[in-house]
Coordinates of C-alpha atoms and ligand atoms in Angstrom, one line a residue:
M1 CA -0.1 -0.2 -0.2
L2 CA 0.9 3.6 -0.9
T3 CA 1.3 5.8 2.7
K4 CA -0.2 8.8 2.1
N5 CA -1.1 11.3 5.2
H6 CA -3.9 13.7 6.4
N7 CA -3.6 16.0 4.5
D8 CA -0.6 15.3 2.5
I9 CA 0.4 16.2 -1.2
C10 CA 1.1 13.9 -3.7
A11 CA 1.5 13.4 -7.1
Y12 CA 1.1 10.5 -9.0
K13 CA 2.5 10.5 -12.4
G14 CA 1.1 7.9 -15.7
N15 CA -0.3 8.2 -18.5
I16 CA -3.4 9.4 -17.4
I17 CA -7.4 9.5 -19.1
W18 CA -10.7 10.3 -18.0
S19 CA -13.9 11.5 -19.1
S20 CA -15.4 14.7 -18.1
Q21 CA -18.4 15.0 -20.7
L22 CA -20.5 12.2 -22.8
G23 CA -18.6 11.6 -25.7
K24 CA -15.2 13.5 -24.8
L25 CA -12.0 11.4 -23.8
Q26 CA -8.9 13.5 -22.2
S27 CA -5.5 12.2 -22.0
I28 CA -2.0 13.1 -21.2
E29 CA 1.3 10.9 -21.8
K30 CA 3.5 10.0 -19.0
G31 CA 1.0 13.6 -16.6
Y32 CA 0.9 14.1 -13.4
I33 CA -2.1 14.0 -10.8
I34 CA -1.4 16.1 -8.3
V35 CA -3.7 15.0 -4.8
Q36 CA -4.2 16.9 -1.4
D37 CA -6.4 14.9 1.2
N38 CA -9.1 12.8 -0.8
N39 CA -8.8 15.4 -3.8
I40 CA -7.7 16.9 -7.4
K41 CA -6.0 19.7 -6.9
G42 CA -4.9 19.4 -10.7
V43 CA -3.5 17.3 -13.8
F44 CA -0.8 18.7 -16.2
S45 CA 2.2 17.9 -18.1
Y46 CA 4.5 18.7 -16.4
L47 CA 5.2 18.9 -12.7
P48 CA 4.6 22.2 -11.8
A49 CA 7.7 24.4 -9.6
Q50 CA 5.7 24.6 -6.7
Y51 CA 5.2 20.8 -6.5
N52 CA 9.0 20.5 -6.9
N53 CA 9.4 18.3 -3.6
I54 CA 5.8 17.0 -2.8
T55 CA 6.1 13.1 -2.7
L56 CA 6.1 11.4 -5.8
K57 CA 4.9 8.0 -7.4
D58 CA 5.7 7.2 -10.4
F59 CA 3.9 4.3 -12.8
G60 CA 5.6 4.4 -15.9
N61 CA 4.4 3.4 -18.8
K62 CA 0.8 2.1 -17.7
L63 CA -2.6 4.1 -17.7
I64 CA -4.6 5.9 -14.3
I65 CA -8.2 5.9 -15.3
P66 CA -10.9 6.6 -12.7
G67 CA -12.4 3.8 -10.7
F68 CA -15.2 2.5 -12.2
V69 CA -19.4 3.2 -11.5
D70 CA -21.9 0.7 -11.0
L71 CA -25.1 2.5 -10.5
H72 CA -27.3 -0.7 -9.1
L73 CA -26.7 -3.8 -8.0
H74 CA -28.1 -6.9 -6.1
A75 CA -25.5 -7.3 -3.2
P76 CA -27.9 -10.6 -1.5
Q77 CA -27.7 -12.3 -5.7
F78 CA -24.5 -12.4 -5.6
A79 CA -23.9 -16.3 -5.0
N80 CA -27.0 -16.3 -8.0
R81 CA -24.7 -15.0 -11.0
G82 CA -24.8 -17.4 -13.6
M83 CA -27.5 -19.2 -12.2
G84 CA -31.7 -19.6 -13.4
M85 CA -31.7 -17.4 -16.9
D86 CA -34.6 -19.7 -17.9
K87 CA -37.3 -17.3 -16.7
E88 CA -38.1 -13.8 -17.1
L89 CA -38.3 -11.4 -14.6
L90 CA -41.1 -12.3 -12.3
Q91 CA -40.7 -16.2 -12.4
W92 CA -37.3 -15.3 -12.3
L93 CA -37.5 -13.4 -9.0
E94 CA -39.9 -15.7 -7.3
K95 CA -37.8 -19.5 -8.5
Y96 CA -34.1 -17.9 -7.6
T97 CA -34.2 -14.5 -5.9
F98 CA -36.5 -14.4 -3.3
P99 CA -35.2 -17.6 -1.9
E100 CA -32.2 -16.6 -1.9
E101 CA -32.4 -13.5 -0.3
G102 CA -34.9 -14.9 2.4
K103 CA -31.1 -16.2 2.9
F104 CA -29.8 -13.2 4.8
S105 CA -32.1 -13.4 7.7
S106 CA -29.2 -15.6 9.1
L107 CA -26.2 -12.9 9.9
D108 CA -23.8 -16.1 9.4
Y109 CA -25.2 -16.6 5.9
A110 CA -24.5 -13.2 5.0
K111 CA -20.6 -12.8 6.7
T112 CA -20.3 -15.2 3.9
I113 CA -21.2 -14.1 1.0
Y114 CA -20.7 -10.1 1.8
K115 CA -17.3 -10.7 2.7
E116 CA -17.1 -12.7 -0.7
L117 CA -19.5 -9.6 -3.2
I118 CA -16.8 -7.1 -1.1
K119 CA -13.6 -8.6 -2.2
E120 CA -15.2 -8.7 -6.2
I121 CA -16.2 -5.8 -5.5
W122 CA -12.5 -4.5 -5.3
K123 CA -11.1 -6.9 -7.1
Q124 CA -13.5 -5.6 -10.6
G125 CA -12.0 -1.4 -9.6
I126 CA -15.1 -0.5 -9.3
T127 CA -14.8 1.8 -6.2
R128 CA -18.0 3.3 -5.8
S129 CA -21.5 1.4 -6.0
V130 CA -25.2 2.0 -5.2
I131 CA -26.3 -1.1 -3.8
F132 CA -30.0 -3.0 -3.2
S133 CA -29.1 -4.9 0.5
S134 CA -32.3 -7.6 1.4
I135 CA -35.0 -6.7 4.2
H136 CA -32.7 -7.9 6.5
K137 CA -31.7 -4.4 9.3
N138 CA -28.3 -6.3 10.7
S139 CA -27.5 -8.0 7.5
T140 CA -27.6 -4.4 5.6
R141 CA -25.7 -3.4 9.1
L142 CA -23.5 -5.5 8.5
L143 CA -22.9 -4.8 4.2
L144 CA -22.6 -1.4 5.5
D145 CA -20.3 -2.2 8.3
Y146 CA -18.0 -4.4 5.5
F147 CA -18.1 -1.4 3.0
I148 CA -17.1 0.8 5.7
K149 CA -14.1 -1.8 7.0
A150 CA -13.3 -1.9 3.3
G151 CA -12.3 1.8 2.4
L152 CA -15.2 1.3 -0.8
G153 CA -17.6 4.0 -1.4
A154 CA -21.4 2.6 -2.0
Y155 CA -25.3 3.8 -1.1
I156 CA -26.6 0.9 0.7
G157 CA -30.3 -0.1 1.0
K158 CA -31.9 -2.7 3.0
V159 CA -35.3 -3.0 1.0
A160 CA -38.6 -1.9 1.5
M161 CA -41.9 -4.7 0.2
D162 CA -45.4 -4.9 2.3
R163 CA -47.2 -6.7 -0.7
N164 CA -46.3 -9.0 -3.1
C165 CA -44.3 -10.9 -2.1
P166 CA -43.7 -14.4 0.0
D167 CA -43.9 -13.8 3.3
Y168 CA -40.9 -14.3 4.8
L169 CA -39.8 -11.3 3.0
I170 CA -42.6 -9.2 3.3
Q171 CA -43.1 -6.7 6.8
P172 CA -45.5 -4.9 7.7
T173 CA -45.6 -0.8 6.4
E174 CA -44.8 0.5 10.4
V175 CA -42.4 -1.8 11.4
I176 CA -40.3 -1.3 7.5
L177 CA -40.0 3.0 8.0
E178 CA -38.7 2.0 11.7
E179 CA -36.1 0.0 10.3
T180 CA -35.6 1.7 7.5
E181 CA -35.0 5.5 10.3
E182 CA -33.0 3.8 12.1
I183 CA -30.6 2.8 10.1
I184 CA -30.6 6.5 8.0
I185 CA -30.1 8.0 12.2
A186 CA -27.4 5.1 13.1
Y187 CA -24.8 5.8 9.4
N188 CA -25.8 8.8 7.6
N189 CA -23.1 10.8 9.1
K190 CA -20.7 7.3 9.9
S191 CA -19.4 7.9 7.5
N192 CA -18.0 9.9 4.4
L193 CA -17.8 7.1 1.5
V194 CA -20.5 5.0 2.8
K195 CA -24.1 5.4 3.5
P196 CA -27.7 4.5 4.0
I197 CA -30.3 5.0 0.7
I198 CA -33.5 4.0 0.5
T199 CA -34.7 1.3 -1.4
P200 CA -38.7 0.4 -2.5
R201 CA -38.3 -2.4 -4.6
F202 CA -40.9 -1.4 -7.4
I203 CA -43.5 -0.8 -7.3
P204 CA -45.4 -4.2 -7.4
T205 CA -44.3 -5.1 -4.3
C206 CA -45.1 -1.5 -2.2
T207 CA -48.3 0.1 -1.5
P208 CA -49.4 3.8 -2.1
S209 CA -49.1 4.1 2.1
L210 CA -45.1 2.8 1.5
L211 CA -44.1 4.4 -0.8
K212 CA -45.5 8.0 0.6
K213 CA -43.6 7.3 3.7
L214 CA -40.2 5.9 2.2
G215 CA -40.8 9.1 0.3
E216 CA -41.5 11.5 3.0
L217 CA -38.3 10.1 4.9
A218 CA -36.3 10.5 2.4
Y219 CA -36.9 13.9 2.0
K220 CA -36.9 14.5 6.2
Y221 CA -32.9 13.1 6.5
N222 CA -32.2 14.6 2.3
I223 CA -31.6 10.9 1.7
P224 CA -31.7 9.3 -1.9
I225 CA -34.2 6.6 -3.7
Q226 CA -33.3 4.3 -6.0
S227 CA -35.9 2.3 -7.3
H228 CA -36.9 -0.2 -10.8
I229 CA -38.7 0.8 -12.9
S230 CA -40.4 -0.3 -16.4
E231 CA -38.9 -3.5 -17.0
N232 CA -40.2 -6.0 -18.8
F233 CA -43.5 -6.0 -20.1
R234 CA -45.5 -7.7 -17.7
E235 CA -44.1 -6.2 -14.8
I236 CA -45.4 -3.3 -16.8
E237 CA -48.7 -4.6 -17.0
W238 CA -49.4 -5.5 -13.6
V239 CA -48.5 -2.4 -12.3
K240 CA -51.2 -0.9 -15.1
N241 CA -53.5 -3.5 -13.8
L242 CA -52.5 -2.2 -9.5
H243 CA -52.5 1.9 -10.3
P244 CA -55.0 2.8 -13.2
E245 CA -55.0 6.2 -12.3
F246 CA -52.0 7.0 -12.9
E247 CA -50.7 7.5 -16.4
N248 CA -47.3 6.3 -16.6
Y249 CA -44.9 4.0 -14.1
A250 CA -42.5 7.7 -13.4
E251 CA -45.7 9.0 -12.2
I252 CA -46.6 6.7 -9.7
Y253 CA -43.8 7.3 -8.1
N254 CA -43.6 10.9 -8.4
H255 CA -46.8 11.1 -6.9
Y256 CA -45.9 10.0 -3.6
G257 CA -42.4 11.5 -3.7
C258 CA -40.1 9.3 -4.6
F259 CA -39.2 10.5 -7.6
G260 CA -36.2 13.1 -7.9
Q261 CA -37.8 14.7 -4.5
V262 CA -34.6 13.6 -3.2
P263 CA -31.7 12.7 -5.5
T264 CA -32.9 8.9 -7.4
V265 CA -32.4 6.5 -9.5
M266 CA -33.8 4.5 -11.5
A267 CA -33.1 1.7 -12.8
H268 CA -33.6 -0.4 -16.3
C269 CA -35.3 2.2 -17.7
I270 CA -36.8 -0.1 -21.2
Y271 CA -39.9 1.3 -21.6
N272 CA -40.3 4.5 -20.4
T273 CA -42.0 7.1 -22.9
E274 CA -41.5 9.8 -24.2
E275 CA -43.2 12.3 -20.9
E276 CA -41.3 9.5 -18.3
I277 CA -38.1 10.7 -19.7
D278 CA -39.0 13.8 -20.1
L279 CA -40.4 14.1 -16.4
M280 CA -37.0 12.1 -15.6
N281 CA -34.6 15.2 -17.2
K282 CA -37.4 17.4 -15.5
N283 CA -36.5 15.8 -11.7
G284 CA -32.6 15.3 -11.9
V285 CA -33.7 11.1 -11.7
Y286 CA -30.2 8.9 -13.2
A287 CA -31.4 5.7 -15.2
A288 CA -29.0 3.2 -14.6
H289 CA -28.7 1.1 -18.2
C290 CA -27.6 -2.9 -17.0
P291 CA -27.4 -4.0 -20.5
D292 CA -26.1 -7.8 -19.1
A293 CA -28.4 -7.9 -16.8
N294 CA -32.0 -6.8 -19.3
Y295 CA -30.3 -9.7 -22.1
N296 CA -30.8 -12.7 -19.4
L297 CA -33.7 -11.9 -18.4
A298 CA -35.1 -11.4 -21.5
N299 CA -36.4 -7.9 -20.9
G300 CA -35.2 -6.0 -23.7
I301 CA -33.2 -3.3 -24.5
M302 CA -32.6 0.0 -23.0
P303 CA -32.8 3.1 -25.8
A304 CA -29.8 4.8 -23.6
R305 CA -29.2 7.5 -26.4
K306 CA -32.8 8.6 -26.3
F307 CA -32.1 9.5 -22.4
L308 CA -28.7 10.6 -23.4
D309 CA -29.9 13.3 -25.9
K310 CA -33.1 14.0 -24.0
D311 CA -29.9 14.9 -20.8
V312 CA -30.9 12.2 -18.7
K313 CA -28.3 11.3 -16.2
V314 CA -27.0 8.4 -16.3
G315 CA -24.7 5.6 -15.4
L316 CA -24.1 1.4 -15.7
G317 CA -25.0 -1.0 -13.4
T318 CA -24.0 -4.9 -13.3
D319 CA -26.9 -5.6 -11.8
I320 CA -26.1 -8.8 -10.3
G321 CA -27.7 -11.3 -9.8
A322 CA -30.2 -10.9 -13.2
G323 CA -26.6 -9.8 -14.7
H324 CA -23.8 -12.4 -14.2
K325 CA -20.9 -10.6 -14.2
L326 CA -20.0 -7.7 -11.0
S327 CA -17.3 -5.8 -13.8
I328 CA -18.0 -2.7 -15.0
K329 CA -15.9 -2.5 -17.7
D330 CA -17.6 -5.5 -19.1
T331 CA -20.8 -3.4 -19.5
M332 CA -19.3 -0.6 -20.5
V333 CA -18.7 -3.2 -23.7
S334 CA -22.4 -4.5 -23.6
A335 CA -23.9 -1.2 -23.3
I336 CA -21.6 -0.5 -26.2
Q337 CA -23.1 -4.2 -28.3
A338 CA -26.6 -3.1 -26.8
S339 CA -27.0 0.4 -28.9
K340 CA -25.8 -1.4 -31.9
L341 CA -28.5 -3.4 -31.9
K342 CA -30.7 -0.5 -31.3
W343 CA -29.3 1.1 -33.8
L344 CA -30.5 -1.8 -36.2
K345 CA -33.9 -2.0 -35.1
S346 CA -34.6 2.0 -35.2
N347 CA -34.0 2.0 -38.2
K348 CA -30.4 4.2 -37.8
T349 CA -32.1 6.8 -36.4
L350 CA -30.4 5.9 -32.3
K351 CA -26.7 6.6 -32.8
W352 CA -24.8 3.4 -31.0
L353 CA -23.4 4.4 -27.9
T354 CA -18.8 5.1 -28.4
I355 CA -16.1 3.6 -26.6
E356 CA -15.7 7.4 -25.1
E357 CA -19.3 7.6 -24.2
A358 CA -19.5 4.2 -22.6
F359 CA -16.3 5.1 -20.9
Y360 CA -18.4 8.0 -19.6
L361 CA -21.0 6.6 -18.0
G362 CA -19.6 4.4 -16.3
T363 CA -16.7 6.7 -14.9
K364 CA -18.6 9.5 -14.2
G365 CA -22.0 9.3 -15.7
G366 CA -22.5 6.8 -12.7
G367 CA -20.4 8.7 -10.7
S368 CA -21.6 12.3 -10.0
F369 CA -24.5 10.7 -8.2
F370 CA -21.5 10.7 -5.2
G371 CA -20.8 14.4 -5.5
K372 CA -17.1 15.2 -7.5
V373 CA -16.8 11.6 -8.5
G374 CA -15.6 9.6 -11.4
S375 CA -13.4 12.3 -13.3
F376 CA -10.1 14.4 -13.0
E377 CA -11.1 17.4 -13.2
E378 CA -9.8 19.6 -10.0
G379 CA -11.9 19.3 -6.6
F380 CA -13.1 16.4 -7.6
E381 CA -12.2 13.1 -5.4
F382 CA -9.2 11.1 -6.5
D383 CA -10.8 7.7 -7.3
A384 CA -8.5 5.6 -9.9
L385 CA -7.2 2.5 -10.9
I386 CA -4.0 1.9 -12.0
I387 CA -3.8 0.1 -15.3
D388 CA -0.8 -2.7 -16.1
D389 CA -1.6 -3.7 -20.1
T390 CA 1.5 -5.1 -21.3
P391 CA 0.4 -8.7 -21.5
L392 CA -2.4 -7.1 -23.3
G393 CA 0.1 -6.2 -26.4
T394 CA 3.3 -3.8 -26.2
T395 CA 2.2 -3.1 -30.0
N396 CA 2.6 0.6 -30.5
I397 CA -0.6 2.1 -30.2
S398 CA -2.6 5.7 -29.3
L399 CA -3.6 5.5 -24.6
K400 CA -7.0 6.0 -26.9
E401 CA -6.6 2.9 -28.3
R402 CA -5.2 0.7 -25.1
L403 CA -7.6 2.5 -23.5
E404 CA -10.9 -0.1 -25.8
R405 CA -8.5 -2.9 -25.3
F406 CA -8.2 -2.9 -21.6
I407 CA -11.8 -2.7 -21.4
Y408 CA -12.5 -4.8 -24.0
I409 CA -9.7 -7.6 -23.6
G410 CA -8.1 -7.1 -20.2
D411 CA -9.8 -7.9 -16.7
D412 CA -9.1 -7.6 -12.7
R413 CA -5.7 -8.5 -13.6
N414 CA -4.8 -5.5 -15.0
I415 CA -5.3 -3.3 -12.2
T416 CA -2.1 -3.3 -10.0
H417 CA -3.9 -0.2 -7.4
R418 CA -7.2 1.3 -6.7
F419 CA -7.8 4.3 -4.8
V420 CA -11.0 6.1 -3.6
G421 CA -11.5 9.1 -2.6
G422 CA -7.3 9.8 -2.4
K423 CA -6.6 5.9 -0.8
D424 CA -5.0 3.4 -2.0
I425 CA -7.3 0.2 -1.2
S426 CA -5.5 -2.8 -0.4
K427 CA -7.6 -6.5 -0.9
P428 CA -10.2 -6.2 2.3
N429 CA -8.7 -8.3 4.7
F430 CA -12.1 -10.5 5.6
Ligands
GUN1 N1 -37.3 -5.6 -10.2 C1 -37.8 -5.9 -8.7 N2 -37.0 -6.4 -8.5 C2 -35.5 -6.8 -9.2 C3 -34.7 -7.2 -9.1 O1 -34.2 -7.5 -8.2 N3 -34.2 -7.6 -10.2 C4 -34.0 -7.3 -11.3 N4 -33.1 -6.8 -12.4 N5 -35.4 -6.2 -11.6 C5 -36.3 -6.7 -10.4
FE2 FE1 -32.0 -4.7 -10.5

């Protein structure tokens, strides 16, 4: 581990690549990032004279890129990765997902799985995550504690469900509110990097009364919200039948104060109407694009370009266990591939995502949900990965091509260091 004391100022030297804007890729060959405390002071092609005497860590020919951000995943589905992909969403929840999540009533089981999960998140260079836990208060607290111990960034939410799910996952509305508030009070100011998030699972499993009260709780404590929206035809039909009084899916969340009244992430967004997309833009609601999960559950393809054209904030989600792999780098590739199918399906009207755009979505796109995260601009928190891509081939190619190749064919073995909030994070030693 590189030691860096509080108030330390340090220069990191290497081939620096980042994206501060959708579609734009910036790079400096053999450049310097100056970091003081947690934050970036500046990025330079030379070492400015005033920094001549500071600690310099030279990464040679390696790449320095922002840490990856996973805007949507389910911690208690970690053990189900890569299994049970023979069902659509609602049957998949019933047959595989709910029974697995039920196991997290056992703290011992949670300990085993959550330790493995956090090691994998670290390994994959995911420096910030937005996470659904299960309905269980103690397992959720454990997960928050493990993240704090590991030094990785996360929003973590205890899942709220008070209807339409198995007995062992249903809780009375009042109990959900009490337990959610208890976690907020205990954790909201405990760590700068790890915080609670309010988590109604989706409309079918949340009564209007629960949604309303969760919305009020979020507003009272200024806690963000995450949920799912418009992922699957049958889910959307079900929501229409449950709530014929509303114009569309988004209006239900919006009516109950769960759609941008506090910072909000909605996962999937495959079948949103133009009106819903406009509302997401107006309310600043984030879309978590989860292409692997969308393929695996035969949900469909999110028209990411439509959201970007309407200036909706978009990030990437692995959505494990519907997604099979906890890798944001691989999710970038899937997002590009999905967008090419969408381009074909749209008679070539919806332009596909470029590598620069996918890289932005998996770094600053999702990172902005955490504040100044996901880029190497002045004042941003220093979340970074050091990439040794020599095993991928040593032909003389540009920095952009090296980044693209790492994203397409590299893996965690190419990541030699992971920095979160200015700190070099070693493998969690649980
Ligand atoms: N919708 C409601 N719950 C879930 C879940 O766990 N995974 C996915 N992909 N969609 C959901
Ligand atoms: Fe999900």
